[in-house]
Amino acid sequence: MRWRTDSHIFEWYIFVLPSIHLSRSSRGKNPCVSFTKKVKVGQSLKTQNNSGLSILIVEDIEETRDGIDKLLTSDGYRTEAARSEQDAVEKARRNSPDLILVSLGAPPSDVIAAARNIRERAGLRENVPVVVFCIEEIGEGDEVAIGQNTFITRPDNFNQLRNLLAHLLQKIPAAA
C-alpha cells in the first residue's frame, strides 16, 4: 500500500497476528501470503453488514489515524482510535474490539512487540486478529521474532486492506 504524505511515499507492510503459516515472497526475503476475496468493482464493503464489528485503530500520527478511521467507518465498521500502546490497552480492555490495527512509527520489531503487548495486557481473546502496519520491510531477525503465527502481505491500495479486514472478520457474527 502506498501512502502519500508531504511528498513522501511510504510503503506499508501488514502483519496479521495470529494466523496460520508463513510462506516466502517471490523475492525470497520476506514471508508473505496472499488471498482473494471477490468484491465487485465499486461495491462498498458496507453492504456486507459490518455494522456490529468493531476495530481499534492504534496510530500515533493523527492524519493517518483519521484517514483509516474514515475509511473503516464508511465501510460500516464501528471504530475507536488510540494514540499509543497504553491508550490501546485501556480501550481494548474497556471495549473488547473484534480486530485491532496497529500502526506506530517505530521499527517493525517494536511495532510487533507493541501489538503483542496490547493483546496480552488487554486480556483479549486469542481469536482477535491484530493487524500491524510497518513502514519498513522486516529483516531476517524480525522474521524469527514474528514466529509461525503470522500472515504478512503487502497491499497496493486501501481496497486490499478492506478485503483483508473483511476476510479476517467474516466469521465473526455482527453484534445484535
mmCIF file with all atom_site columns, C-alpha atoms in Angstrom:
data_model
loop_
_atom_site.group_PDB
_atom_site.id
_atom_site.type_symbol
_atom_site.label_atom_id
_atom_site.label_alt_id
_atom_site.label_comp_id
_atom_site.label_asym_id
_atom_site.label_entity_id
_atom_site.label_seq_id
_atom_site.pdbx_PDB_ins_code
_atom_site.Cartn_x
_atom_site.Cartn_y
_atom_site.Cartn_z
_atom_site.occupancy
_atom_site.B_iso_or_equiv
_atom_site.pdbx_formal_charge
_atom_site.auth_seq_id
_atom_site.auth_comp_id
_atom_site.auth_asym_id
_atom_site.auth_atom_id
_atom_site.pdbx_PDB_model_num
ATOM 1   C CA . MET A 1 1   ? 0.000   0.000   0.000  1.00 0.00 ? 1   MET A CA 1
ATOM 2   C CA . ARG A 1 2   ? 1.451   3.339   -0.866 1.00 0.00 ? 2   ARG A CA 1
ATOM 3   C CA . TRP A 1 3   ? 0.561   6.278   1.320  1.00 0.00 ? 3   TRP A CA 1
ATOM 4   C CA . ARG A 1 4   ? 1.463   9.776   0.166  1.00 0.00 ? 4   ARG A CA 1
ATOM 5   C CA . THR A 1 5   ? 2.019   12.496  2.728  1.00 0.00 ? 5   THR A CA 1
ATOM 6   C CA . ASP A 1 6   ? 4.007   15.702  2.301  1.00 0.00 ? 6   ASP A CA 1
ATOM 7   C CA . SER A 1 7   ? 5.711   14.415  -0.864 1.00 0.00 ? 7   SER A CA 1
ATOM 8   C CA . HIS A 1 8   ? 6.852   11.233  0.889  1.00 0.00 ? 8   HIS A CA 1
ATOM 9   C CA . ILE A 1 9   ? 5.673   7.845   -0.248 1.00 0.00 ? 9   ILE A CA 1
ATOM 10  C CA . PHE A 1 10  ? 5.617   5.188   2.428  1.00 0.00 ? 10  PHE A CA 1
ATOM 11  C CA . GLU A 1 11  ? 5.274   1.522   1.627  1.00 0.00 ? 11  GLU A CA 1
ATOM 12  C CA . TRP A 1 12  ? 3.208   -0.226  4.256  1.00 0.00 ? 12  TRP A CA 1
ATOM 13  C CA . TYR A 1 13  ? 3.611   -3.852  5.191  1.00 0.00 ? 13  TYR A CA 1
ATOM 14  C CA . ILE A 1 14  ? 0.859   -5.668  7.022  1.00 0.00 ? 14  ILE A CA 1
ATOM 15  C CA . PHE A 1 15  ? 1.465   -8.349  9.617  1.00 0.00 ? 15  PHE A CA 1
ATOM 16  C CA . VAL A 1 16  ? -1.530  -10.204 10.974 1.00 0.00 ? 16  VAL A CA 1
ATOM 17  C CA . LEU A 1 17  ? -1.261  -11.854 14.391 1.00 0.00 ? 17  LEU A CA 1
ATOM 18  C CA . PRO A 1 18  ? -2.279  -14.650 14.954 1.00 0.00 ? 18  PRO A CA 1
ATOM 19  C CA . SER A 1 19  ? -2.667  -16.599 11.746 1.00 0.00 ? 19  SER A CA 1
ATOM 20  C CA . ILE A 1 20  ? -1.865  -19.926 10.163 1.00 0.00 ? 20  ILE A CA 1
ATOM 21  C CA . HIS A 1 21  ? 1.514   -20.066 8.429  1.00 0.00 ? 21  HIS A CA 1
ATOM 22  C CA . LEU A 1 22  ? 4.364   -18.250 6.749  1.00 0.00 ? 22  LEU A CA 1
ATOM 23  C CA . SER A 1 23  ? 5.386   -18.531 3.142  1.00 0.00 ? 23  SER A CA 1
ATOM 24  C CA . ARG A 1 24  ? 8.158   -16.826 1.204  1.00 0.00 ? 24  ARG A CA 1
ATOM 25  C CA . SER A 1 25  ? 7.674   -13.940 -1.175 1.00 0.00 ? 25  SER A CA 1
ATOM 26  C CA . SER A 1 26  ? 8.807   -14.299 -4.768 1.00 0.00 ? 26  SER A CA 1
ATOM 27  C CA . ARG A 1 27  ? 11.944  -12.377 -3.827 1.00 0.00 ? 27  ARG A CA 1
ATOM 28  C CA . GLY A 1 28  ? 12.688  -14.943 -1.130 1.00 0.00 ? 28  GLY A CA 1
ATOM 29  C CA . LYS A 1 29  ? 13.421  -12.302 1.501  1.00 0.00 ? 29  LYS A CA 1
ATOM 30  C CA . ASN A 1 30  ? 10.215  -11.736 3.412  1.00 0.00 ? 30  ASN A CA 1
ATOM 31  C CA . PRO A 1 31  ? 7.403   -14.019 4.486  1.00 0.00 ? 31  PRO A CA 1
ATOM 32  C CA . CYS A 1 32  ? 4.131   -13.313 2.748  1.00 0.00 ? 32  CYS A CA 1
ATOM 33  C CA . VAL A 1 33  ? 0.771   -14.767 1.904  1.00 0.00 ? 33  VAL A CA 1
ATOM 34  C CA . SER A 1 34  ? -1.929  -13.578 -0.408 1.00 0.00 ? 34  SER A CA 1
ATOM 35  C CA . PHE A 1 35  ? -5.613  -14.306 -0.614 1.00 0.00 ? 35  PHE A CA 1
ATOM 36  C CA . THR A 1 36  ? -8.516  -13.170 -2.714 1.00 0.00 ? 36  THR A CA 1
ATOM 37  C CA . LYS A 1 37  ? -11.935 -12.069 -1.597 1.00 0.00 ? 37  LYS A CA 1
ATOM 38  C CA . LYS A 1 38  ? -14.176 -11.294 -4.533 1.00 0.00 ? 38  LYS A CA 1
ATOM 39  C CA . VAL A 1 39  ? -15.829 -7.906  -4.337 1.00 0.00 ? 39  VAL A CA 1
ATOM 40  C CA . LYS A 1 40  ? -17.355 -6.236  -7.377 1.00 0.00 ? 40  LYS A CA 1
ATOM 41  C CA . VAL A 1 41  ? -15.501 -3.144  -8.516 1.00 0.00 ? 41  VAL A CA 1
ATOM 42  C CA . GLY A 1 42  ? -17.082 -0.141  -6.870 1.00 0.00 ? 42  GLY A CA 1
ATOM 43  C CA . GLN A 1 43  ? -19.027 -2.279  -4.380 1.00 0.00 ? 43  GLN A CA 1
ATOM 44  C CA . SER A 1 44  ? -18.789 -0.911  -0.887 1.00 0.00 ? 44  SER A CA 1
ATOM 45  C CA . LEU A 1 45  ? -17.924 -3.378  1.830  1.00 0.00 ? 45  LEU A CA 1
ATOM 46  C CA . LYS A 1 46  ? -20.634 -1.623  3.832  1.00 0.00 ? 46  LYS A CA 1
ATOM 47  C CA . THR A 1 47  ? -23.145 -3.906  2.092  1.00 0.00 ? 47  THR A CA 1
ATOM 48  C CA . GLN A 1 48  ? -21.530 -6.866  3.853  1.00 0.00 ? 48  GLN A CA 1
ATOM 49  C CA . ASN A 1 49  ? -23.129 -5.958  7.224  1.00 0.00 ? 49  ASN A CA 1
ATOM 50  C CA . ASN A 1 50  ? -20.088 -4.709  9.093  1.00 0.00 ? 50  ASN A CA 1
ATOM 51  C CA . SER A 1 51  ? -22.235 -2.584  11.412 1.00 0.00 ? 51  SER A CA 1
ATOM 52  C CA . GLY A 1 52  ? -21.716 -4.658  14.540 1.00 0.00 ? 52  GLY A CA 1
ATOM 53  C CA . LEU A 1 53  ? -17.996 -5.225  14.089 1.00 0.00 ? 53  LEU A CA 1
ATOM 54  C CA . SER A 1 54  ? -15.565 -3.025  15.986 1.00 0.00 ? 54  SER A CA 1
ATOM 55  C CA . ILE A 1 55  ? -11.996 -2.137  15.084 1.00 0.00 ? 55  ILE A CA 1
ATOM 56  C CA . LEU A 1 56  ? -9.488  -0.439  17.376 1.00 0.00 ? 56  LEU A CA 1
ATOM 57  C CA . ILE A 1 57  ? -7.068  1.736   15.368 1.00 0.00 ? 57  ILE A CA 1
ATOM 58  C CA . VAL A 1 58  ? -3.705  2.285   17.093 1.00 0.00 ? 58  VAL A CA 1
ATOM 59  C CA . GLU A 1 59  ? -1.842  5.014   15.207 1.00 0.00 ? 59  GLU A CA 1
ATOM 60  C CA . ASP A 1 60  ? 0.409   7.767   16.527 1.00 0.00 ? 60  ASP A CA 1
ATOM 61  C CA . ILE A 1 61  ? 0.014   10.115  13.531 1.00 0.00 ? 61  ILE A CA 1
ATOM 62  C CA . GLU A 1 62  ? -3.301  11.958  13.703 1.00 0.00 ? 62  GLU A CA 1
ATOM 63  C CA . GLU A 1 63  ? -3.782  12.390  9.939  1.00 0.00 ? 63  GLU A CA 1
ATOM 64  C CA . THR A 1 64  ? -3.180  8.699   9.270  1.00 0.00 ? 64  THR A CA 1
ATOM 65  C CA . ARG A 1 65  ? -5.410  7.683   12.179 1.00 0.00 ? 65  ARG A CA 1
ATOM 66  C CA . ASP A 1 66  ? -8.216  9.921   10.892 1.00 0.00 ? 66  ASP A CA 1
ATOM 67  C CA . GLY A 1 67  ? -7.846  8.615   7.331  1.00 0.00 ? 67  GLY A CA 1
ATOM 68  C CA . ILE A 1 68  ? -8.040  4.972   8.392  1.00 0.00 ? 68  ILE A CA 1
ATOM 69  C CA . ASP A 1 69  ? -10.965 5.800   10.679 1.00 0.00 ? 69  ASP A CA 1
ATOM 70  C CA . LYS A 1 70  ? -12.901 7.459   7.833  1.00 0.00 ? 70  LYS A CA 1
ATOM 71  C CA . LEU A 1 71  ? -12.204 4.536   5.514  1.00 0.00 ? 71  LEU A CA 1
ATOM 72  C CA . LEU A 1 72  ? -13.432 1.962   8.017  1.00 0.00 ? 72  LEU A CA 1
ATOM 73  C CA . THR A 1 73  ? -16.486 3.889   9.203  1.00 0.00 ? 73  THR A CA 1
ATOM 74  C CA . SER A 1 74  ? -17.511 4.422   5.565  1.00 0.00 ? 74  SER A CA 1
ATOM 75  C CA . ASP A 1 75  ? -17.487 0.627   5.251  1.00 0.00 ? 75  ASP A CA 1
ATOM 76  C CA . GLY A 1 76  ? -19.821 0.336   8.238  1.00 0.00 ? 76  GLY A CA 1
ATOM 77  C CA . TYR A 1 77  ? -17.367 -0.699  10.955 1.00 0.00 ? 77  TYR A CA 1
ATOM 78  C CA . ARG A 1 78  ? -17.532 0.777   14.439 1.00 0.00 ? 78  ARG A CA 1
ATOM 79  C CA . THR A 1 79  ? -14.119 2.248   15.181 1.00 0.00 ? 79  THR A CA 1
ATOM 80  C CA . GLU A 1 80  ? -12.213 3.603   18.118 1.00 0.00 ? 80  GLU A CA 1
ATOM 81  C CA . ALA A 1 81  ? -8.814  5.271   17.899 1.00 0.00 ? 81  ALA A CA 1
ATOM 82  C CA . ALA A 1 82  ? -5.838  5.075   20.241 1.00 0.00 ? 82  ALA A CA 1
ATOM 83  C CA . ARG A 1 83  ? -2.667  7.184   20.034 1.00 0.00 ? 83  ARG A CA 1
ATOM 84  C CA . SER A 1 84  ? -0.308  4.864   21.896 1.00 0.00 ? 84  SER A CA 1
ATOM 85  C CA . GLU A 1 85  ? 0.200   1.337   23.149 1.00 0.00 ? 85  GLU A CA 1
ATOM 86  C CA . GLN A 1 86  ? -1.030  2.264   26.650 1.00 0.00 ? 86  GLN A CA 1
ATOM 87  C CA . ASP A 1 87  ? -4.095  4.054   25.273 1.00 0.00 ? 87  ASP A CA 1
ATOM 88  C CA . ALA A 1 88  ? -4.840  0.963   23.149 1.00 0.00 ? 88  ALA A CA 1
ATOM 89  C CA . VAL A 1 89  ? -4.578  -1.369  26.146 1.00 0.00 ? 89  VAL A CA 1
ATOM 90  C CA . GLU A 1 90  ? -7.074  0.730   28.112 1.00 0.00 ? 90  GLU A CA 1
ATOM 91  C CA . LYS A 1 91  ? -9.538  0.975   25.211 1.00 0.00 ? 91  LYS A CA 1
ATOM 92  C CA . ALA A 1 92  ? -9.220  -2.712  24.313 1.00 0.00 ? 92  ALA A CA 1
ATOM 93  C CA . ARG A 1 93  ? -9.899  -3.714  27.938 1.00 0.00 ? 93  ARG A CA 1
ATOM 94  C CA . ARG A 1 94  ? -12.950 -1.484  28.053 1.00 0.00 ? 94  ARG A CA 1
ATOM 95  C CA . ASN A 1 95  ? -14.473 -2.349  24.671 1.00 0.00 ? 95  ASN A CA 1
ATOM 96  C CA . SER A 1 96  ? -13.134 -5.769  23.502 1.00 0.00 ? 96  SER A CA 1
ATOM 97  C CA . PRO A 1 97  ? -12.733 -4.967  19.783 1.00 0.00 ? 97  PRO A CA 1
ATOM 98  C CA . ASP A 1 98  ? -13.208 -7.585  17.067 1.00 0.00 ? 98  ASP A CA 1
ATOM 99  C CA . LEU A 1 99  ? -9.927  -6.563  15.389 1.00 0.00 ? 99  LEU A CA 1
ATOM 100 C CA . ILE A 1 100 ? -7.001  -4.258  16.189 1.00 0.00 ? 100 ILE A CA 1
ATOM 101 C CA . LEU A 1 101 ? -4.946  -2.282  13.646 1.00 0.00 ? 101 LEU A CA 1
ATOM 102 C CA . VAL A 1 102 ? -1.543  -1.216  14.999 1.00 0.00 ? 102 VAL A CA 1
ATOM 103 C CA . SER A 1 103 ? 0.483   1.370   13.076 1.00 0.00 ? 103 SER A CA 1
ATOM 104 C CA . LEU A 1 104 ? 3.149   3.102   15.123 1.00 0.00 ? 104 LEU A CA 1
ATOM 105 C CA . GLY A 1 105 ? 6.171   4.996   13.820 1.00 0.00 ? 105 GLY A CA 1
ATOM 106 C CA . ALA A 1 106 ? 8.754   2.534   15.089 1.00 0.00 ? 106 ALA A CA 1
ATOM 107 C CA . PRO A 1 107 ? 10.922  -0.280  13.696 1.00 0.00 ? 107 PRO A CA 1
ATOM 108 C CA . PRO A 1 108 ? 8.929   -3.402  12.754 1.00 0.00 ? 108 PRO A CA 1
ATOM 109 C CA . SER A 1 109 ? 10.167  -5.450  15.714 1.00 0.00 ? 109 SER A CA 1
ATOM 110 C CA . ASP A 1 110 ? 8.995   -2.716  18.122 1.00 0.00 ? 110 ASP A CA 1
ATOM 111 C CA . VAL A 1 111 ? 5.588   -2.453  16.449 1.00 0.00 ? 111 VAL A CA 1
ATOM 112 C CA . ILE A 1 112 ? 5.170   -6.237  16.556 1.00 0.00 ? 112 ILE A CA 1
ATOM 113 C CA . ALA A 1 113 ? 6.142   -6.244  20.250 1.00 0.00 ? 113 ALA A CA 1
ATOM 114 C CA . ALA A 1 114 ? 3.637   -3.435  20.909 1.00 0.00 ? 114 ALA A CA 1
ATOM 115 C CA . ALA A 1 115 ? 0.889   -5.427  19.177 1.00 0.00 ? 115 ALA A CA 1
ATOM 116 C CA . ARG A 1 116 ? 1.650   -8.499  21.280 1.00 0.00 ? 116 ARG A CA 1
ATOM 117 C CA . ASN A 1 117 ? 1.726   -6.368  24.443 1.00 0.00 ? 117 ASN A CA 1
ATOM 118 C CA . ILE A 1 118 ? -1.652  -4.844  23.614 1.00 0.00 ? 118 ILE A CA 1
ATOM 119 C CA . ARG A 1 119 ? -3.167  -8.306  23.192 1.00 0.00 ? 119 ARG A CA 1
ATOM 120 C CA . GLU A 1 120 ? -1.615  -9.689  26.393 1.00 0.00 ? 120 GLU A CA 1
ATOM 121 C CA . ARG A 1 121 ? -2.130  -6.665  28.652 1.00 0.00 ? 121 ARG A CA 1
ATOM 122 C CA . ALA A 1 122 ? -5.706  -6.082  27.473 1.00 0.00 ? 122 ALA A CA 1
ATOM 123 C CA . GLY A 1 123 ? -6.586  -9.749  28.048 1.00 0.00 ? 123 GLY A CA 1
ATOM 124 C CA . LEU A 1 124 ? -8.006  -10.187 24.542 1.00 0.00 ? 124 LEU A CA 1
ATOM 125 C CA . ARG A 1 125 ? -9.389  -13.426 23.162 1.00 0.00 ? 125 ARG A CA 1
ATOM 126 C CA . GLU A 1 126 ? -6.894  -15.489 21.151 1.00 0.00 ? 126 GLU A CA 1
ATOM 127 C CA . ASN A 1 127 ? -9.050  -15.222 18.023 1.00 0.00 ? 127 ASN A CA 1
ATOM 128 C CA . VAL A 1 128 ? -8.968  -11.405 17.907 1.00 0.00 ? 128 VAL A CA 1
ATOM 129 C CA . PRO A 1 129 ? -6.863  -10.563 14.829 1.00 0.00 ? 129 PRO A CA 1
ATOM 130 C CA . VAL A 1 130 ? -4.157  -7.946  15.292 1.00 0.00 ? 130 VAL A CA 1
ATOM 131 C CA . VAL A 1 131 ? -3.038  -6.299  12.040 1.00 0.00 ? 131 VAL A CA 1
ATOM 132 C CA . VAL A 1 132 ? 0.313   -4.494  12.208 1.00 0.00 ? 132 VAL A CA 1
ATOM 133 C CA . PHE A 1 133 ? 1.312   -1.829  9.657  1.00 0.00 ? 133 PHE A CA 1
ATOM 134 C CA . CYS A 1 134 ? 5.028   -1.136  9.240  1.00 0.00 ? 134 CYS A CA 1
ATOM 135 C CA . ILE A 1 135 ? 6.752   1.432   7.084  1.00 0.00 ? 135 ILE A CA 1
ATOM 136 C CA . GLU A 1 136 ? 9.904   -0.691  6.709  1.00 0.00 ? 136 GLU A CA 1
ATOM 137 C CA . GLU A 1 137 ? 10.348  -4.218  5.431  1.00 0.00 ? 137 GLU A CA 1
ATOM 138 C CA . ILE A 1 138 ? 11.099  -6.718  8.126  1.00 0.00 ? 138 ILE A CA 1
ATOM 139 C CA . GLY A 1 139 ? 14.593  -8.106  8.388  1.00 0.00 ? 139 GLY A CA 1
ATOM 140 C CA . GLU A 1 140 ? 15.724  -11.666 8.926  1.00 0.00 ? 140 GLU A CA 1
ATOM 141 C CA . GLY A 1 141 ? 15.840  -11.188 12.715 1.00 0.00 ? 141 GLY A CA 1
ATOM 142 C CA . ASP A 1 142 ? 12.297  -9.837  12.747 1.00 0.00 ? 142 ASP A CA 1
ATOM 143 C CA . GLU A 1 143 ? 11.070  -12.898 10.845 1.00 0.00 ? 143 GLU A CA 1
ATOM 144 C CA . VAL A 1 144 ? 12.259  -15.048 13.727 1.00 0.00 ? 144 VAL A CA 1
ATOM 145 C CA . ALA A 1 145 ? 10.622  -12.707 16.255 1.00 0.00 ? 145 ALA A CA 1
ATOM 146 C CA . ILE A 1 146 ? 7.292   -12.991 14.458 1.00 0.00 ? 146 ILE A CA 1
ATOM 147 C CA . GLY A 1 147 ? 7.301   -16.777 14.608 1.00 0.00 ? 147 GLY A CA 1
ATOM 148 C CA . GLN A 1 148 ? 4.981   -19.166 12.815 1.00 0.00 ? 148 GLN A CA 1
ATOM 149 C CA . ASN A 1 149 ? 1.696   -17.432 13.731 1.00 0.00 ? 149 ASN A CA 1
ATOM 150 C CA . THR A 1 150 ? 1.727   -14.601 11.223 1.00 0.00 ? 150 THR A CA 1
ATOM 151 C CA . PHE A 1 151 ? 0.440   -13.702 7.786  1.00 0.00 ? 151 PHE A CA 1
ATOM 152 C CA . ILE A 1 152 ? 2.359   -10.967 6.087  1.00 0.00 ? 152 ILE A CA 1
ATOM 153 C CA . THR A 1 153 ? 1.180   -9.205  2.969  1.00 0.00 ? 153 THR A CA 1
ATOM 154 C CA . ARG A 1 154 ? 1.980   -6.001  1.155  1.00 0.00 ? 154 ARG A CA 1
ATOM 155 C CA . PRO A 1 155 ? -1.192  -4.390  -0.175 1.00 0.00 ? 155 PRO A CA 1
ATOM 156 C CA . ASP A 1 156 ? -1.039  -1.956  -3.075 1.00 0.00 ? 156 ASP A CA 1
ATOM 157 C CA . ASN A 1 157 ? -4.077  0.099   -2.061 1.00 0.00 ? 157 ASN A CA 1
ATOM 158 C CA . PHE A 1 158 ? -6.815  0.514   0.518  1.00 0.00 ? 158 PHE A CA 1
ATOM 159 C CA . ASN A 1 159 ? -9.082  -1.964  -1.282 1.00 0.00 ? 159 ASN A CA 1
ATOM 160 C CA . GLN A 1 160 ? -6.614  -4.690  -0.347 1.00 0.00 ? 160 GLN A CA 1
ATOM 161 C CA . LEU A 1 161 ? -6.778  -3.530  3.270  1.00 0.00 ? 161 LEU A CA 1
ATOM 162 C CA . ARG A 1 162 ? -10.572 -3.600  3.083  1.00 0.00 ? 162 ARG A CA 1
ATOM 163 C CA . ASN A 1 163 ? -10.503 -7.115  1.655  1.00 0.00 ? 163 ASN A CA 1
ATOM 164 C CA . LEU A 1 164 ? -8.064  -8.260  4.337  1.00 0.00 ? 164 LEU A CA 1
ATOM 165 C CA . LEU A 1 165 ? -10.314 -6.927  7.099  1.00 0.00 ? 165 LEU A CA 1
ATOM 166 C CA . ALA A 1 166 ? -13.409 -8.456  5.522  1.00 0.00 ? 166 ALA A CA 1
ATOM 167 C CA . HIS A 1 167 ? -11.583 -11.787 5.261  1.00 0.00 ? 167 HIS A CA 1
ATOM 168 C CA . LEU A 1 168 ? -10.415 -11.711 8.880  1.00 0.00 ? 168 LEU A CA 1
ATOM 169 C CA . LEU A 1 169 ? -13.799 -10.617 10.225 1.00 0.00 ? 169 LEU A CA 1
ATOM 170 C CA . GLN A 1 170 ? -16.111 -12.698 8.023  1.00 0.00 ? 170 GLN A CA 1
ATOM 171 C CA . LYS A 1 171 ? -16.584 -15.419 10.636 1.00 0.00 ? 171 LYS A CA 1
ATOM 172 C CA . ILE A 1 172 ? -17.357 -13.027 13.472 1.00 0.00 ? 172 ILE A CA 1
ATOM 173 C CA . PRO A 1 173 ? -21.121 -12.528 13.856 1.00 0.00 ? 173 PRO A CA 1
ATOM 174 C CA . ALA A 1 174 ? -22.219 -8.902  13.933 1.00 0.00 ? 174 ALA A CA 1
ATOM 175 C CA . ALA A 1 175 ? -23.442 -7.711  17.326 1.00 0.00 ? 175 ALA A CA 1
ATOM 176 C CA . ALA A 1 176 ? -27.203 -7.686  17.676 1.00 0.00 ? 176 ALA A CA 1
#
